Coordinates of C-alpha atoms and ligand atoms in Angstrom, one line a residue:
M193 CA 125.6 91.7 83.5
S194 CA 128.4 94.1 84.4
D195 CA 130.3 93.0 87.6
L196 CA 129.8 96.4 89.1
T197 CA 126.0 96.1 89.1
T198 CA 126.0 92.9 91.2
Q199 CA 128.1 94.3 94.0
S200 CA 126.8 95.5 97.3
A201 CA 126.7 99.2 98.0
A202 CA 129.3 98.7 100.8
D203 CA 131.7 97.0 98.4
L204 CA 131.2 99.6 95.7
A205 CA 131.9 102.3 98.2
G206 CA 135.2 100.5 99.2
L207 CA 136.2 100.3 95.5
I208 CA 135.4 103.9 94.8
H209 CA 137.0 105.3 97.9
S210 CA 140.2 103.4 97.4
K211 CA 140.1 104.6 93.7
Q212 CA 140.1 101.1 92.2
V213 CA 137.0 102.2 90.2
S214 CA 135.5 105.6 89.7
S215 CA 132.0 106.6 90.7
A216 CA 131.5 107.6 87.1
E217 CA 132.2 104.1 86.0
V218 CA 129.8 102.7 88.6
V219 CA 127.1 105.1 87.6
Q220 CA 127.6 104.4 83.9
A221 CA 127.4 100.6 84.5
H222 CA 124.0 101.1 86.1
L223 CA 122.8 103.5 83.4
D224 CA 123.8 100.9 80.8
R225 CA 122.0 98.2 82.7
I226 CA 118.8 100.3 83.0
A227 CA 119.0 101.0 79.2
A228 CA 119.4 97.3 78.5
V229 CA 116.8 95.8 80.8
D230 CA 114.3 98.2 82.3
A231 CA 111.9 97.8 79.4
N232 CA 111.2 94.3 80.9
F233 CA 110.5 95.6 84.4
G234 CA 109.3 99.2 84.2
A235 CA 111.1 100.1 87.4
F236 CA 112.0 103.7 86.4
L237 CA 109.6 106.5 85.4
H238 CA 112.5 108.9 84.7
V239 CA 116.3 108.3 84.3
A240 CA 118.5 111.2 85.1
G241 CA 121.7 110.0 83.4
E242 CA 123.3 113.4 83.0
S243 CA 122.8 114.6 86.5
A244 CA 123.9 111.2 88.0
L245 CA 127.1 111.3 86.0
K246 CA 127.7 114.9 87.1
A247 CA 127.3 114.0 90.7
A248 CA 129.6 111.0 90.2
R249 CA 132.3 113.1 88.6
A250 CA 132.1 115.6 91.5
V251 CA 132.8 112.7 93.9
D252 CA 135.7 111.4 91.8
D253 CA 137.2 114.9 91.6
S254 CA 137.0 115.4 95.3
L255 CA 138.6 112.0 96.0
A256 CA 141.4 112.8 93.4
R257 CA 142.1 116.0 95.4
G258 CA 142.7 113.8 98.4
E259 CA 139.5 114.8 100.3
A260 CA 137.8 112.4 102.6
P261 CA 134.5 110.9 101.1
A262 CA 131.5 113.0 102.0
S263 CA 129.8 109.9 103.5
P264 CA 130.4 106.1 103.6
L265 CA 128.2 105.8 100.5
A266 CA 129.8 108.7 98.5
G267 CA 129.8 107.7 94.8
V268 CA 127.4 104.8 95.1
P269 CA 124.2 105.5 93.0
L270 CA 120.6 105.2 94.1
A271 CA 117.1 105.0 92.7
L272 CA 114.6 107.5 94.3
K273 CA 110.9 106.8 94.6
D274 CA 109.0 109.4 92.6
V275 CA 107.3 110.8 95.6
F276 CA 110.3 112.9 96.8
T277 CA 110.9 116.2 95.1
A278 CA 114.1 117.0 93.2
T279 CA 114.8 120.1 91.2
D280 CA 116.5 118.4 88.3
M281 CA 113.9 115.8 87.6
P282 CA 110.1 115.5 87.4
T283 CA 108.0 114.5 90.4
T284 CA 104.8 112.6 89.4
C285 CA 103.9 110.4 92.3
G286 CA 102.7 107.9 89.7
S287 CA 99.8 110.3 88.9
K288 CA 98.6 111.9 85.7
I289 CA 97.6 115.0 87.8
L290 CA 101.3 115.8 88.3
E291 CA 102.5 114.9 84.8
G292 CA 105.1 117.4 83.6
W293 CA 105.6 119.0 87.0
T294 CA 109.1 119.6 88.4
A295 CA 109.4 120.8 91.9
P296 CA 111.0 124.2 92.7
Y297 CA 112.9 122.7 95.7
D298 CA 114.7 119.5 96.8
A299 CA 113.2 117.4 99.5
T300 CA 115.3 117.3 102.6
L301 CA 116.0 113.6 101.9
T302 CA 117.1 114.5 98.4
A303 CA 119.4 117.2 99.7
K304 CA 120.9 114.8 102.2
L305 CA 121.6 112.3 99.4
R306 CA 123.3 115.0 97.4
A307 CA 125.3 116.2 100.3
A308 CA 126.4 112.6 101.0
G309 CA 127.7 112.3 97.4
I310 CA 125.1 109.8 96.3
P311 CA 124.3 110.1 92.6
I312 CA 120.5 109.8 91.9
L313 CA 120.0 107.5 88.8
G314 CA 116.3 108.5 88.4
K315 CA 112.8 108.2 89.8
T316 CA 111.1 104.9 90.4
N317 CA 107.5 103.8 89.6
M318 CA 104.9 103.6 92.4
D319 CA 101.2 103.3 93.0
E320 CA 99.5 106.6 92.5
F321 CA 100.3 108.8 95.5
A322 CA 101.6 105.7 97.3
M323 CA 98.1 104.0 97.5
G324 CA 98.4 100.4 96.7
S325 CA 100.3 97.1 97.3
S326 CA 101.2 96.2 93.7
T327 CA 102.3 99.2 91.7
E328 CA 99.4 98.5 89.3
N329 CA 97.8 101.8 90.4
S330 CA 100.5 103.8 88.7
A331 CA 99.1 106.0 85.8
Y332 CA 102.3 105.1 83.9
G333 CA 101.8 101.3 83.8
P334 CA 102.7 98.5 86.2
T335 CA 106.2 97.5 87.3
R336 CA 107.0 93.8 86.9
N337 CA 108.7 91.6 89.5
P338 CA 112.2 90.5 88.4
W339 CA 111.5 87.0 89.9
D340 CA 108.6 86.6 87.4
V341 CA 107.6 89.4 85.1
T342 CA 103.9 88.2 85.1
R343 CA 103.8 89.1 88.8
I344 CA 103.5 92.3 90.8
P345 CA 106.7 93.7 92.6
G346 CA 104.6 94.8 95.6
G347 CA 103.6 98.3 96.3
S348 CA 103.5 101.1 96.5
G349 CA 107.3 101.2 96.1
G350 CA 107.4 98.4 93.6
G351 CA 109.7 100.4 91.3
S352 CA 112.4 100.8 93.9
A353 CA 112.3 97.1 94.9
A354 CA 112.3 95.9 91.3
A355 CA 115.3 98.2 90.5
L356 CA 117.3 96.6 93.3
A357 CA 116.2 93.0 92.5
S358 CA 117.1 93.4 88.8
F359 CA 120.5 95.0 89.6
Q360 CA 119.6 98.4 88.1
A361 CA 120.5 100.2 91.3
P362 CA 122.4 99.1 94.4
L363 CA 120.4 101.3 96.7
A364 CA 116.9 102.8 96.7
I365 CA 114.6 105.0 98.6
G366 CA 111.0 104.1 99.5
T367 CA 108.2 105.4 101.7
D368 CA 106.2 103.4 104.1
T369 CA 102.7 104.5 105.1
G370 CA 101.2 101.1 105.6
G371 CA 104.0 98.8 104.3
S372 CA 105.1 100.2 101.0
I373 CA 108.8 99.7 101.8
R374 CA 108.5 96.3 103.5
Q375 CA 106.0 94.4 101.4
P376 CA 107.8 95.2 98.1
A377 CA 111.1 94.1 99.8
A378 CA 109.5 90.8 100.9
V379 CA 108.1 89.9 97.5
T380 CA 111.4 90.8 95.6
A381 CA 113.9 89.3 98.1
T382 CA 115.3 92.7 99.0
V383 CA 115.7 94.5 102.3
G384 CA 113.7 97.5 103.4
T385 CA 113.2 99.5 106.6
K386 CA 110.3 101.6 107.9
P387 CA 112.2 103.9 110.3
T388 CA 110.7 105.2 113.5
Y389 CA 108.1 107.9 112.7
G390 CA 109.6 111.4 112.9
T391 CA 113.2 110.3 112.2
V392 CA 113.4 110.8 108.4
S393 CA 112.2 114.2 107.2
R394 CA 108.9 114.4 105.3
Y395 CA 109.8 117.8 103.9
G396 CA 109.4 117.5 100.1
L397 CA 107.8 114.0 100.5
V398 CA 104.5 114.5 98.7
A399 CA 102.0 113.7 101.5
C400 CA 99.7 110.6 101.4
A401 CA 98.7 110.3 105.0
S402 CA 100.9 112.6 107.1
S403 CA 100.6 110.9 110.4
L404 CA 101.8 107.6 108.9
D405 CA 104.2 108.5 106.0
Q406 CA 107.8 107.8 106.6
G407 CA 110.7 107.7 104.1
G408 CA 113.2 104.9 104.4
P409 CA 116.1 102.9 103.0
C410 CA 116.0 99.9 100.6
G411 CA 119.0 97.7 99.7
R412 CA 120.0 94.2 98.8
T413 CA 121.8 93.6 102.1
V414 CA 121.1 94.6 105.7
L415 CA 124.4 96.5 106.0
D416 CA 123.7 98.5 102.8
T417 CA 120.3 99.4 104.2
A418 CA 121.8 100.5 107.5
L419 CA 124.4 102.6 105.7
L420 CA 121.7 104.4 103.7
H421 CA 119.4 104.7 106.8
E422 CA 122.2 106.7 108.6
V423 CA 122.5 109.1 105.6
I424 CA 118.8 110.0 105.4
A425 CA 117.9 110.1 109.1
G426 CA 118.1 113.1 111.4
H427 CA 116.2 116.1 112.7
D428 CA 114.8 118.6 110.3
P429 CA 113.2 121.9 111.5
L430 CA 111.3 122.0 108.2
D431 CA 109.2 119.0 109.2
S432 CA 107.0 119.8 112.1
T433 CA 106.8 116.1 113.2
S434 CA 110.5 115.6 113.0
M435 CA 112.0 114.4 116.3
N436 CA 115.0 116.2 117.7
V437 CA 116.8 113.2 119.1
A438 CA 120.0 111.3 118.4
I439 CA 119.7 108.5 115.9
P440 CA 121.1 105.2 117.3
D441 CA 124.2 103.7 115.7
L442 CA 122.6 101.6 113.0
V443 CA 125.7 100.6 111.0
A444 CA 127.5 99.5 114.1
A445 CA 124.5 97.4 115.1
A446 CA 124.4 95.8 111.6
R447 CA 128.1 95.0 111.8
A448 CA 127.9 93.6 115.3
G449 CA 124.8 91.5 114.3
A450 CA 126.6 90.0 111.3
Q451 CA 129.5 89.0 113.5
G452 CA 127.8 87.9 116.7
D453 CA 125.1 85.8 118.0
L454 CA 121.7 86.7 119.5
K455 CA 122.3 85.5 123.1
G456 CA 120.2 87.4 125.5
V457 CA 118.0 88.9 122.8
R458 CA 114.3 88.3 123.5
V459 CA 112.2 87.8 120.4
G460 CA 108.4 87.7 120.4
V461 CA 106.4 85.9 117.8
V462 CA 103.1 87.9 117.4
K463 CA 100.4 85.3 117.7
E464 CA 97.8 87.3 115.8
L465 CA 100.1 87.7 112.8
K466 CA 100.6 84.1 111.8
S467 CA 97.2 82.5 111.7
G468 CA 94.4 83.1 109.2
A469 CA 94.9 83.9 105.5
Y470 CA 98.5 83.0 105.2
Q471 CA 100.1 81.1 102.3
D472 CA 101.6 77.7 103.5
G473 CA 105.0 78.5 102.1
V474 CA 105.1 81.8 103.9
L475 CA 104.4 80.1 107.3
A476 CA 106.9 77.4 106.6
S477 CA 109.6 80.0 105.8
F478 CA 108.7 81.9 108.9
D479 CA 109.0 78.8 111.1
A480 CA 112.4 78.1 109.5
A481 CA 113.5 81.7 110.3
V482 CA 112.4 81.2 113.9
A483 CA 114.6 78.1 114.1
V484 CA 117.5 80.1 112.8
L485 CA 117.0 82.8 115.4
K486 CA 116.8 80.1 118.2
D487 CA 120.1 78.6 116.8
L488 CA 121.6 82.0 117.2
G489 CA 120.8 82.0 120.9
A490 CA 117.7 84.2 120.8
E491 CA 115.1 83.5 123.4
V492 CA 111.9 83.1 121.4
V493 CA 108.4 83.4 123.0
E494 CA 104.9 83.9 121.7
V495 CA 103.3 87.3 122.4
S496 CA 99.7 88.3 122.0
C497 CA 98.7 91.7 120.5
P498 CA 94.9 91.3 120.4
S499 CA 94.1 94.6 118.8
F500 CA 96.3 94.0 115.7
V501 CA 93.4 92.2 114.0
Y502 CA 91.6 95.6 113.8
G503 CA 94.6 97.2 112.1
I504 CA 93.4 97.1 108.6
A505 CA 89.9 98.4 109.4
A506 CA 91.4 101.3 111.4
Y507 CA 94.1 102.1 108.8
Y508 CA 91.7 102.1 105.9
L509 CA 89.7 104.9 107.7
I510 CA 92.6 106.9 109.0
L511 CA 94.6 106.9 105.7
P512 CA 91.6 107.9 103.5
S513 CA 90.7 110.6 105.9
E514 CA 94.1 112.2 105.7
V515 CA 94.3 111.6 102.0
S516 CA 91.0 113.4 101.4
S517 CA 92.5 116.4 103.1
N518 CA 96.0 116.2 101.7
L519 CA 95.0 115.7 98.1
A520 CA 92.7 118.8 98.1
R521 CA 95.8 120.7 97.1
F522 CA 95.6 119.3 93.6
D523 CA 93.1 121.9 92.4
A524 CA 94.3 122.5 88.8
L525 CA 95.8 125.9 89.9
R526 CA 99.1 124.9 91.5
Y527 CA 100.5 121.9 89.8
G528 CA 100.6 119.9 86.6
L529 CA 97.5 119.0 84.7
R530 CA 94.7 121.5 83.9
V531 CA 91.6 120.4 82.1
G532 CA 88.7 122.4 80.7
D533 CA 90.4 125.8 80.9
D534 CA 88.9 127.1 77.7
G535 CA 86.8 129.9 79.0
S536 CA 83.6 127.9 79.0
N537 CA 84.0 126.6 82.6
S538 CA 84.1 128.2 86.0
S539 CA 87.2 127.7 88.1
D540 CA 85.3 125.2 90.2
Q541 CA 84.5 123.3 87.1
V542 CA 88.1 123.3 85.9
T543 CA 89.1 121.9 89.3
A544 CA 86.5 119.2 89.1
L545 CA 87.3 118.3 85.5
T546 CA 91.0 118.2 86.3
R547 CA 90.6 116.0 89.3
E548 CA 88.2 113.7 87.4
A549 CA 90.7 113.3 84.6
G550 CA 93.9 113.4 86.7
F551 CA 93.2 110.9 89.6
G552 CA 92.9 107.2 89.1
P553 CA 90.2 104.9 90.5
E554 CA 92.0 103.9 93.8
V555 CA 92.8 107.5 94.7
K556 CA 89.2 108.6 94.0
R557 CA 87.9 105.7 96.1
R558 CA 90.0 106.8 99.1
I559 CA 89.1 110.4 98.7
M560 CA 85.4 109.4 98.8
I561 CA 85.9 107.1 101.8
G562 CA 87.9 109.7 103.7
T563 CA 85.4 112.5 103.0
Y564 CA 82.6 110.3 104.2
A565 CA 84.5 109.2 107.4
L566 CA 85.2 112.8 108.3
S567 CA 81.7 114.2 107.5
A568 CA 79.6 115.6 110.3
G569 CA 77.5 112.9 111.8
Y570 CA 79.9 110.1 110.9
F571 CA 83.1 111.5 112.3
D572 CA 82.8 109.9 115.7
E573 CA 81.5 106.6 114.3
F574 CA 84.3 106.1 111.8
Y575 CA 87.3 108.3 112.1
G576 CA 87.0 108.7 115.9
Q577 CA 86.6 104.9 116.4
A578 CA 89.6 104.3 114.2
L579 CA 91.7 106.6 116.3
K580 CA 90.7 104.6 119.4
V581 CA 91.9 101.4 117.7
R582 CA 95.1 103.1 116.8
R583 CA 95.7 103.8 120.5
L584 CA 94.9 100.2 121.4
I585 CA 97.4 98.9 118.9
A586 CA 100.1 101.2 120.3
D587 CA 99.2 99.9 123.8
D588 CA 99.6 96.3 122.6
F589 CA 103.1 97.1 121.3
A590 CA 104.0 98.9 124.5
R591 CA 103.0 95.8 126.6
A592 CA 104.7 93.5 124.2
Y593 CA 108.0 95.4 124.4
E594 CA 108.0 95.1 128.1
Q595 CA 108.4 91.4 127.6
V596 CA 110.6 91.2 124.5
D597 CA 113.3 93.3 122.6
V598 CA 111.8 92.7 119.1
L599 CA 108.7 91.3 117.6
I600 CA 108.6 89.1 114.5
S601 CA 106.1 88.0 111.9
P602 CA 106.0 87.3 108.2
T603 CA 106.2 90.6 106.3
S604 CA 103.3 89.7 103.9
P605 CA 100.8 86.9 104.2
F606 CA 101.5 85.8 100.6
T607 CA 104.1 85.9 97.9
A608 CA 103.9 88.0 94.7
W609 CA 100.6 87.5 92.9
K610 CA 99.8 87.7 89.2
I611 CA 99.4 91.2 87.7
G612 CA 95.7 91.8 87.4
E613 CA 94.7 89.1 89.9
K614 CA 93.5 91.5 92.7
V615 CA 92.8 94.8 90.8
D616 CA 89.0 94.3 91.0
D617 CA 89.0 93.3 94.6
P618 CA 90.3 96.2 96.8
L619 CA 89.8 94.2 100.0
A620 CA 91.9 91.4 98.8
M621 CA 94.6 93.9 97.9
Y622 CA 94.4 95.6 101.4
M623 CA 95.0 92.2 103.0
A624 CA 98.6 92.4 101.8
D625 CA 99.1 95.0 104.5
L626 CA 98.0 92.8 107.4
C627 CA 101.3 92.4 109.1
T628 CA 102.9 95.8 108.2
I629 CA 100.1 98.3 109.2
P630 CA 100.3 98.0 113.0
T631 CA 103.9 99.4 113.0
N632 CA 102.7 102.5 111.0
L633 CA 99.7 103.1 113.3
A634 CA 102.0 103.0 116.3
G635 CA 104.9 105.0 114.8
T636 CA 107.4 102.3 115.7
C637 CA 110.0 100.8 113.3
A638 CA 110.4 97.5 111.4
I639 CA 112.5 95.9 108.7
S640 CA 111.9 93.2 106.1
V641 CA 114.7 90.8 105.3
P642 CA 114.5 87.9 102.8
S643 CA 113.8 84.5 104.4
G644 CA 113.9 82.2 101.4
L645 CA 111.5 81.0 98.8
A646 CA 108.0 79.5 99.3
A647 CA 108.0 75.9 98.4
E648 CA 104.8 76.0 96.4
D649 CA 105.7 78.8 94.0
N650 CA 109.5 79.4 94.4
L651 CA 108.8 83.1 95.1
P652 CA 110.5 85.2 97.8
V653 CA 109.2 85.5 101.4
G654 CA 110.2 88.2 103.9
L655 CA 110.7 88.1 107.6
Q656 CA 109.5 91.2 109.4
I657 CA 111.4 92.3 112.6
M658 CA 109.7 95.1 114.6
A659 CA 111.2 97.2 117.4
P660 CA 110.1 100.1 119.6
V661 CA 110.3 103.8 118.9
M662 CA 114.0 104.9 118.5
A663 CA 115.2 101.3 118.7
D664 CA 115.9 101.0 115.0
D665 CA 119.4 99.7 115.8
R666 CA 117.8 96.5 117.2
L667 CA 116.3 95.8 113.8
Y668 CA 119.7 95.9 112.2
R669 CA 121.4 93.8 114.8
V670 CA 118.8 91.0 114.6
A671 CA 118.4 91.2 110.8
A672 CA 122.1 91.1 110.2
A673 CA 122.6 88.1 112.5
Y674 CA 119.7 86.4 110.8
E675 CA 121.0 87.2 107.3
A676 CA 124.4 85.9 108.0
A677 CA 123.1 82.7 109.5
R678 CA 120.4 82.1 106.9
G679 CA 122.9 81.6 104.1
A680 CA 122.8 82.9 100.6
M681 CA 119.5 83.6 98.9
P682 CA 119.1 82.3 95.3
L683 CA 119.1 85.1 92.7
P684 CA 116.1 85.9 90.5
T685 CA 116.3 84.3 87.0
L686 CA 115.5 87.7 85.6
S687 CA 112.9 86.2 83.4
Ligands
LIG754 N1 99.4 99.2 100.7 C1 99.1 100.2 101.6 C2 98.1 101.2 101.0 O1 97.7 100.9 100.0 C3 100.4 100.9 101.9 C4 100.7 102.1 101.2 C5 102.0 102.8 101.6 O2 102.7 102.3 102.5 N2 102.3 103.9 101.0 O3 97.7 102.1 101.6

């Protein structure tokens, strides 16, 4: 493995900006590694070697002219989840219905990466339209977990997490609608943040459930994740739900956390997120993490959020309702696939045939559930009730944050399961989102940071740290302090 692919993004940036290595060399090392190993993992759907090298050379040229780096991560390459548009590569969202489609415009997030001098190595695999917890719902085949290739890498952003864990990219982008950044981070021993809703632009992020979707940063360290978070966050007039507020200083918080203790920080353990269907090794790892936080001086108390237990039920009505509306745009006229257009079918039939052939089973299931939940006569009973639960969950958070600065829980109730194990049992799959969903429903923020391996299977476990709206800096302070005190994590054997 090339030395360059094992470094942190922060260290790579230091080497590039001091001209000890060029961005082109760093990008080439990652492209070589992708070519050598990605057949084992299936993290990438598309590799954009030429355009990544071009972006790298532009950074090198600018540095050679004596210009200041465009951002603290200028020259450090990244893997982009295939749900953000980019004009120089396809956007499929892991779906057949978008096969062969290239967007005519860059997502705001993509444009921010380019402006920051971050070369994009390619697009990563995902569950179709971000629906799933295992990346098995991709129309292009599953991604495999670098810790054990017979297991899932989490989802829907399994490709981004696997790319990081197998050293194919030092940075990655994900989206988190119900946990798709945090749960893949947990099961691959990487770091991922779901930012406060409205702080990372959704313009050019292909919509799953618009009131929940949020792009966010993924890395192998807390500092790298904070550095990337600062690059992608900020107000965007092109996104009607974007907040026009100052983003807190995330990198400073991460640096302070890594150096300092947690004296005076009040940490709440969510009672409802640690009893029930949890794996023993996950609970043991969580208890050990609590001990580390206490050693750092944090004041740890138990907090009750009674409505969280209804989170999955509410989410799996709200999300499908929004999906059934958002995915109506895939009508065979505007994008990608077109089936049955031979003159023998009406345009309605072409739309139906295209949707039948182009969407996978999980997407169809959610469109059906959402259409049902929104139909006249059932709207109040299902969608309306779910919205009330959403309110109760936000109220639980608000009450909890009157008592504590951050809340913690395991990120996922269990470690990476075997590929195929839960594909026929959607409810078992949905349980993976037990701890992550409340944050999406409330629009607050959370991070997952590795907390060791579960004793029974030697697979990674994640600690989730949650914070109020616009308090994303608290995530980084606590996560960085914890990461420094936890000690080094073992590396995957890259089986
Ligand atoms: N696993 C969740 C789902 O299937 C989360 C998806 C996401 O965050 N995009 O809906």
